[in-house]
Amino acid sequence: MNEEEDFKSFQEAAQKALVNVTKTVNQIAAEDLTFFRASNPKGGKQLNKQNERLLEIARRLLKSATTETDIPLPRLPDAEAVDDNWQGIVEVIDNLLEKADVALDEYTGVIKKKTPAEQDERSSSRSASAKERKSHFGPKPQLRFEKPPTNDETTAFKPLLKSKPHSVVSLEDSIKPALSEGSFEEYDIGFYLCIKDRSPLKDLVNAKFRYRHPYEAEINQYRYPDRVYVKSDPIPFKPYGETQATFVDTPEAVAEMFEELKSAKEIAIDLEHHDKHSYVGLVSLMQISTREKDWIVDTLKPWREQLQILNEVFADPRIVKVLHGAHMDMIWLQRDLGLYVVGLFDTFHASRALNYQRNSLAWLLSKFANFEAQKKYQMADWRIRPLPQDFLDYARSDTHFLLYVYDMMRNELIDRSPDNDDNSSLIDDVLEESKKESLQKYERHIYDAKRGTGVGGWYGMLIRTPALFTKEQFAVFRAVHRWRDSIARREDESLASIMQNQALFSVARQMPLNVSTLLGCVSPVSEFVRRKSNELIGLIKEAKSAGEQGPEMHEFMSAHPETIAYEKRKAERKEQHKRVMRGPDLAQVIQHERKSAQDVNAVVAQDSQFWGSTINSNKRQRLDTLTKPSPGTVELRLQVPLPPLTAEIYTTSDHGAVTRSAPAPMPEHEYKKGSSKADDEVFVIRELGRKKKRKASSEPEEAIPEAADAPMQDEEPPSPHQEQLRPETKAERKARRREKKARKLEAKAKAREEAKEEAPFDYSTAPSVLNAKPAKVDKAATKPAFNPYAKLMNAPKGMRKAKKEIAGKSHTFKS
């Protein structure tokens, strides 16, 4: 029997067995397994045994299927774990089916079967380092650079410049190394001496030396062209759909673009950066636009450093360079291409100066150009070559409209700026902020394993994350953090590609001692953690044992130089706040006021801005004489002079001296006139402070003493208003109450008399009540109100809730 017949017979037997197993399983699943187990304990044990057997087979199959693959192995500790890890099981089965499909195609001859040599080459490439692995765009582009990144330098970054066009200071003098600000003050030498594994002094010195910005002098002395300060009509952009961008990927194309850029007055620049699969990141694309043309430059070519020829344009003081949010662009241009910008105009700072509701480039394009940018490509992988058309359109849109946006914002800044030259204008503020962005410098990521400082250091992670570790956990955290940094530098990958921050904290808390526990607490599991899991387990064991004799986390963090410096700054801010709350010293305030009042005439206007010239010089001189302060006092003057005062207050002598007349006596209340009392006379405060009452009745029943209320002979009779304000006596109050009560009794008697005079009710003429005709009802007036829930009453009712069965007797039957 040949191989084809053997395969067909095997296929038929396998399919028949699978069908029988499937039918049997479906029949068992349709029954009540719980009832089966309860009624037949022996059958329940057999079911449990078969479950364990099938789970073991599934585990073995999954382990075999995921060997030498990047697919994670699903964990099946029990039958319930099948549902929890179903997605992972489906992924493994899909991979098996794909392999089976390929094997069947090779068997039937649809595709050519690989030779043993090709299979060996495939297996060797699978075990190679991830740094050499290929993706859909080929090997990592940074490996083809003339100077591939190494990521292990400990010295300061030296500028890549080979020449310096448009220089005021020569290249040799501008890039001399110098000590950074603060010198060695921020380093606590005692901190290093107290650690057994001391940091080399050479690395400490190298870390403090920095190279200056090559164009620092040129940027500080730079004067923007006069056209930047002059309002002009915006130059419309060319229609986006009628123009195309030129893709620059050869040195010849760079030279052609360079010749056209030299004649431009303004250019727009933007970059596309990738940092997921690179330790420090790399510039993947550069877009440049003029008023007439757009270019997209491929910056991943091996000859990328030849782009330094563009410094002839980027540092030209006659050309204005327009960027949006140029903070990181300045650093990336220096680090990867050796390019520096002189004459920057940042539209981000312009939008902030104009107080726009948003400051993003997409919002500015929508506002001024009515163009909606597709920001979903902002985080795309810009290393892909060739670039899809959607990527090219998005990259081109970032600079195509930017010069028109610059024109509109420049005009608005000029309109909102003051006319006088003494005050700083908005356009000057924006240009000053743009200069600061141009002076940004790139600094290398130097990792300090002992102190945890630097970009991505463990000290910053612990400060931002409220975590309290034991001595062992703290040692494991630092060790795994250092391992992650070393792997990322060696493989030229980002830290998150090796192990994410939350996974790092999880490993430090659990301190796994075997591979399965390690892979369980790290999510997602990268290929680097999977391939180096044994190495990582050994590192965790060593760090855990060393951490038993190590420092406590809170003690170490409290003695850290960064923490001490932070506490010092915090105390200074607290003391400054206390001084502000206490207020300035009174003696200093008086001294300051006396000093500012020495030349008061210089700050007082000759003509009032409010009254104008209505106050003549004679009256002003008179006011100056009247308001002259006495010696030893602080002179306080008003900027708006007051009108002349009345003659009743001031009198003038023959010599012109002004004397103040005696003050007129205060008017006395009518009630107090003639009511002077002896010094030893008793008075009642309550009577004087009684609330005002209304006027008393004119005909009281009791006599009121005339001496108490009659006016004196020397006084005029009180007016009605004064009479109303007079306090009410006790006799008047009683008379008023009796009068009010009499009026009420009189009104009740009158009401009874009116009721008696009414005619009696005639029942003979009254309408019938029993045989009364029903009144006509207006249907329109009695229409029921709208009920929004009326239709719900006609809806079908649900099934009644089933009563739960109660254990024991439910009914009692009588015979």
PDB file of N, CA, C and O in Angstrom, residues 198-232:
ATOM      1  N   ARG A 198      31.717  52.009  45.454  1.00  0.00           N
ATOM      2  CA  ARG A 198      31.774  53.430  45.183  1.00  0.00           C
ATOM      3  C   ARG A 198      31.788  53.707  43.676  1.00  0.00           C
ATOM      4  O   ARG A 198      32.357  52.970  42.900  1.00  0.00           O
ATOM      5  N   SER A 199      31.218  54.808  43.315  1.00  0.00           N
ATOM      6  CA  SER A 199      31.201  55.218  41.912  1.00  0.00           C
ATOM      7  C   SER A 199      32.568  55.776  41.541  1.00  0.00           C
ATOM      8  O   SER A 199      33.149  56.547  42.312  1.00  0.00           O
ATOM      9  N   PRO A 200      33.109  55.447  40.379  1.00  0.00           N
ATOM     10  CA  PRO A 200      34.429  55.968  39.997  1.00  0.00           C
ATOM     11  C   PRO A 200      34.411  57.483  39.900  1.00  0.00           C
ATOM     12  O   PRO A 200      33.454  58.082  39.435  1.00  0.00           O
ATOM     13  N   LEU A 201      35.491  58.080  40.345  1.00  0.00           N
ATOM     14  CA  LEU A 201      35.575  59.539  40.308  1.00  0.00           C
ATOM     15  C   LEU A 201      35.602  60.050  38.869  1.00  0.00           C
ATOM     16  O   LEU A 201      35.117  61.143  38.578  1.00  0.00           O
ATOM     17  N   LYS A 202      36.133  59.251  37.944  1.00  0.00           N
ATOM     18  CA  LYS A 202      36.174  59.681  36.550  1.00  0.00           C
ATOM     19  C   LYS A 202      34.777  59.867  35.988  1.00  0.00           C
ATOM     20  O   LYS A 202      34.497  60.851  35.290  1.00  0.00           O
ATOM     21  N   ASP A 203      33.873  58.930  36.285  1.00  0.00           N
ATOM     22  CA  ASP A 203      32.496  59.072  35.803  1.00  0.00           C
ATOM     23  C   ASP A 203      31.820  60.276  36.432  1.00  0.00           C
ATOM     24  O   ASP A 203      31.019  60.955  35.794  1.00  0.00           O
ATOM     25  N   LEU A 204      32.146  60.550  37.710  1.00  0.00           N
ATOM     26  CA  LEU A 204      31.552  61.698  38.380  1.00  0.00           C
ATOM     27  C   LEU A 204      31.991  63.002  37.720  1.00  0.00           C
ATOM     28  O   LEU A 204      31.192  63.911  37.505  1.00  0.00           O
ATOM     29  N   VAL A 205      33.280  63.074  37.375  1.00  0.00           N
ATOM     30  CA  VAL A 205      33.789  64.288  36.729  1.00  0.00           C
ATOM     31  C   VAL A 205      33.224  64.424  35.324  1.00  0.00           C
ATOM     32  O   VAL A 205      32.809  65.504  34.896  1.00  0.00           O
ATOM     33  N   ASN A 206      33.177  63.335  34.580  1.00  0.00           N
ATOM     34  CA  ASN A 206      32.638  63.387  33.223  1.00  0.00           C
ATOM     35  C   ASN A 206      31.178  63.799  33.216  1.00  0.00           C
ATOM     36  O   ASN A 206      30.706  64.454  32.285  1.00  0.00           O
ATOM     37  N   ALA A 207      30.446  63.386  34.254  1.00  0.00           N
ATOM     38  CA  ALA A 207      29.029  63.720  34.304  1.00  0.00           C
ATOM     39  C   ALA A 207      28.798  65.202  34.524  1.00  0.00           C
ATOM     40  O   ALA A 207      27.730  65.717  34.204  1.00  0.00           O
ATOM     41  N   LYS A 208      29.782  65.941  35.058  1.00  0.00           N
ATOM     42  CA  LYS A 208      29.594  67.347  35.365  1.00  0.00           C
ATOM     43  C   LYS A 208      30.092  68.265  34.261  1.00  0.00           C
ATOM     44  O   LYS A 208      29.838  69.466  34.310  1.00  0.00           O
ATOM     45  N   PHE A 209      30.835  67.758  33.282  1.00  0.00           N
ATOM     46  CA  PHE A 209      31.311  68.580  32.183  1.00  0.00           C
ATOM     47  C   PHE A 209      30.300  68.538  31.040  1.00  0.00           C
ATOM     48  O   PHE A 209      29.803  67.481  30.668  1.00  0.00           O
ATOM     49  N   ARG A 210      29.994  69.719  30.501  1.00  0.00           N
ATOM     50  CA  ARG A 210      29.041  69.836  29.414  1.00  0.00           C
ATOM     51  C   ARG A 210      29.636  70.706  28.306  1.00  0.00           C
ATOM     52  O   ARG A 210      30.443  71.603  28.560  1.00  0.00           O
ATOM     53  N   TYR A 211      29.219  70.438  27.070  1.00  0.00           N
ATOM     54  CA  TYR A 211      29.604  71.276  25.940  1.00  0.00           C
ATOM     55  C   TYR A 211      28.561  72.377  25.768  1.00  0.00           C
ATOM     56  O   TYR A 211      27.363  72.140  25.930  1.00  0.00           O
ATOM     57  N   ARG A 212      29.010  73.556  25.415  1.00  0.00           N
ATOM     58  CA  ARG A 212      28.099  74.674  25.235  1.00  0.00           C
ATOM     59  C   ARG A 212      27.295  74.512  23.945  1.00  0.00           C
ATOM     60  O   ARG A 212      27.655  73.733  23.063  1.00  0.00           O
ATOM     61  N   HIS A 213      26.235  75.281  23.875  1.00  0.00           N
ATOM     62  CA  HIS A 213      25.431  75.319  22.655  1.00  0.00           C
ATOM     63  C   HIS A 213      26.256  75.999  21.564  1.00  0.00           C
ATOM     64  O   HIS A 213      26.735  77.127  21.745  1.00  0.00           O
ATOM     65  N   PRO A 214      26.467  75.358  20.398  1.00  0.00           N
ATOM     66  CA  PRO A 214      27.340  75.963  19.375  1.00  0.00           C
ATOM     67  C   PRO A 214      26.857  77.331  18.888  1.00  0.00           C
ATOM     68  O   PRO A 214      27.674  78.187  18.539  1.00  0.00           O
ATOM     69  N   TYR A 215      25.555  77.543  18.850  1.00  0.00           N
ATOM     70  CA  TYR A 215      25.009  78.808  18.349  1.00  0.00           C
ATOM     71  C   TYR A 215      24.448  79.664  19.483  1.00  0.00           C
ATOM     72  O   TYR A 215      23.538  80.466  19.249  1.00  0.00           O
ATOM     73  N   GLU A 216      24.985  79.527  20.689  1.00  0.00           N
ATOM     74  CA  GLU A 216      24.462  80.301  21.813  1.00  0.00           C
ATOM     75  C   GLU A 216      24.675  81.795  21.605  1.00  0.00           C
ATOM     76  O   GLU A 216      23.760  82.611  21.829  1.00  0.00           O
ATOM     77  N   ALA A 217      25.868  82.193  21.191  1.00  0.00           N
ATOM     78  CA  ALA A 217      26.139  83.617  20.972  1.00  0.00           C
ATOM     79  C   ALA A 217      25.303  84.168  19.827  1.00  0.00           C
ATOM     80  O   ALA A 217      24.784  85.295  19.910  1.00  0.00           O
ATOM     81  N   GLU A 218      25.150  83.409  18.765  1.00  0.00           N
ATOM     82  CA  GLU A 218      24.389  83.888  17.610  1.00  0.00           C
ATOM     83  C   GLU A 218      22.911  84.065  17.957  1.00  0.00           C
ATOM     84  O   GLU A 218      22.278  85.030  17.508  1.00  0.00           O
ATOM     85  N   ILE A 219      22.358  83.164  18.741  1.00  0.00           N
ATOM     86  CA  ILE A 219      20.939  83.263  19.093  1.00  0.00           C
ATOM     87  C   ILE A 219      20.699  84.430  20.051  1.00  0.00           C
ATOM     88  O   ILE A 219      19.704  85.164  19.931  1.00  0.00           O
ATOM     89  N   ASN A 220      21.594  84.617  21.037  1.00  0.00           N
ATOM     90  CA  ASN A 220      21.409  85.709  21.989  1.00  0.00           C
ATOM     91  C   ASN A 220      21.530  87.079  21.325  1.00  0.00           C
ATOM     92  O   ASN A 220      20.869  88.034  21.735  1.00  0.00           O
ATOM     93  N   GLN A 221      22.390  87.203  20.319  1.00  0.00           N
ATOM     94  CA  GLN A 221      22.578  88.480  19.635  1.00  0.00           C
ATOM     95  C   GLN A 221      21.655  88.656  18.434  1.00  0.00           C
ATOM     96  O   GLN A 221      21.731  89.688  17.755  1.00  0.00           O
ATOM     97  N   TYR A 222      20.814  87.696  18.197  1.00  0.00           N
ATOM     98  CA  TYR A 222      20.019  87.722  16.962  1.00  0.00           C
ATOM     99  C   TYR A 222      18.951  88.805  17.020  1.00  0.00           C
ATOM    100  O   TYR A 222      18.305  89.017  18.056  1.00  0.00           O
ATOM    101  N   ARG A 223      18.759  89.496  15.904  1.00  0.00           N
ATOM    102  CA  ARG A 223      17.711  90.500  15.715  1.00  0.00           C
ATOM    103  C   ARG A 223      16.835  90.042  14.553  1.00  0.00           C
ATOM    104  O   ARG A 223      17.318  89.847  13.448  1.00  0.00           O
ATOM    105  N   TYR A 224      15.552  89.819  14.830  1.00  0.00           N
ATOM    106  CA  TYR A 224      14.642  89.339  13.796  1.00  0.00           C
ATOM    107  C   TYR A 224      14.491  90.387  12.694  1.00  0.00           C
ATOM    108  O   TYR A 224      14.613  91.604  12.950  1.00  0.00           O
ATOM    109  N   PRO A 225      14.214  89.961  11.476  1.00  0.00           N
ATOM    110  CA  PRO A 225      14.022  90.921  10.376  1.00  0.00           C
ATOM    111  C   PRO A 225      12.875  91.883  10.668  1.00  0.00           C
ATOM    112  O   PRO A 225      11.944  91.575  11.418  1.00  0.00           O
ATOM    113  N   ASP A 226      12.957  93.073  10.076  1.00  0.00           N
ATOM    114  CA  ASP A 226      11.943  94.106  10.325  1.00  0.00           C
ATOM    115  C   ASP A 226      10.557  93.684   9.868  1.00  0.00           C
ATOM    116  O   ASP A 226       9.557  94.146  10.424  1.00  0.00           O
ATOM    117  N   ARG A 227      10.471  92.814   8.882  1.00  0.00           N
ATOM    118  CA  ARG A 227       9.160  92.414   8.382  1.00  0.00           C
ATOM    119  C   ARG A 227       8.364  91.605   9.405  1.00  0.00           C
ATOM    120  O   ARG A 227       7.143  91.486   9.299  1.00  0.00           O
ATOM    121  N   VAL A 228       9.059  91.061  10.417  1.00  0.00           N
ATOM    122  CA  VAL A 228       8.355  90.311  11.463  1.00  0.00           C
ATOM    123  C   VAL A 228       7.520  91.255  12.325  1.00  0.00           C
ATOM    124  O   VAL A 228       6.474  90.854  12.853  1.00  0.00           O
ATOM    125  N   TYR A 229       7.948  92.513  12.456  1.00  0.00           N
ATOM    126  CA  TYR A 229       7.266  93.474  13.319  1.00  0.00           C
ATOM    127  C   TYR A 229       6.247  94.324  12.562  1.00  0.00           C
ATOM    128  O   TYR A 229       5.637  95.207  13.159  1.00  0.00           O
ATOM    129  N   VAL A 230       6.096  94.087  11.270  1.00  0.00           N
ATOM    130  CA  VAL A 230       5.205  94.895  10.444  1.00  0.00           C
ATOM    131  C   VAL A 230       4.011  94.048  10.015  1.00  0.00           C
ATOM    132  O   VAL A 230       4.182  92.902   9.568  1.00  0.00           O
ATOM    133  N   LYS A 231       2.827  94.615  10.158  1.00  0.00           N
ATOM    134  CA  LYS A 231       1.616  93.922   9.740  1.00  0.00           C
ATOM    135  C   LYS A 231       1.500  93.943   8.218  1.00  0.00           C
ATOM    136  O   LYS A 231       1.689  94.983   7.579  1.00  0.00           O
ATOM    137  N   SER A 232       1.189  92.779   7.636  1.00  0.00           N
ATOM    138  CA  SER A 232       1.068  92.666   6.173  1.00  0.00           C
ATOM    139  C   SER A 232      -0.029  91.663   5.845  1.00  0.00           C
ATOM    140  O   SER A 232      -0.455  90.881   6.708  1.00  0.00           O
TER     141      SER A 232
END
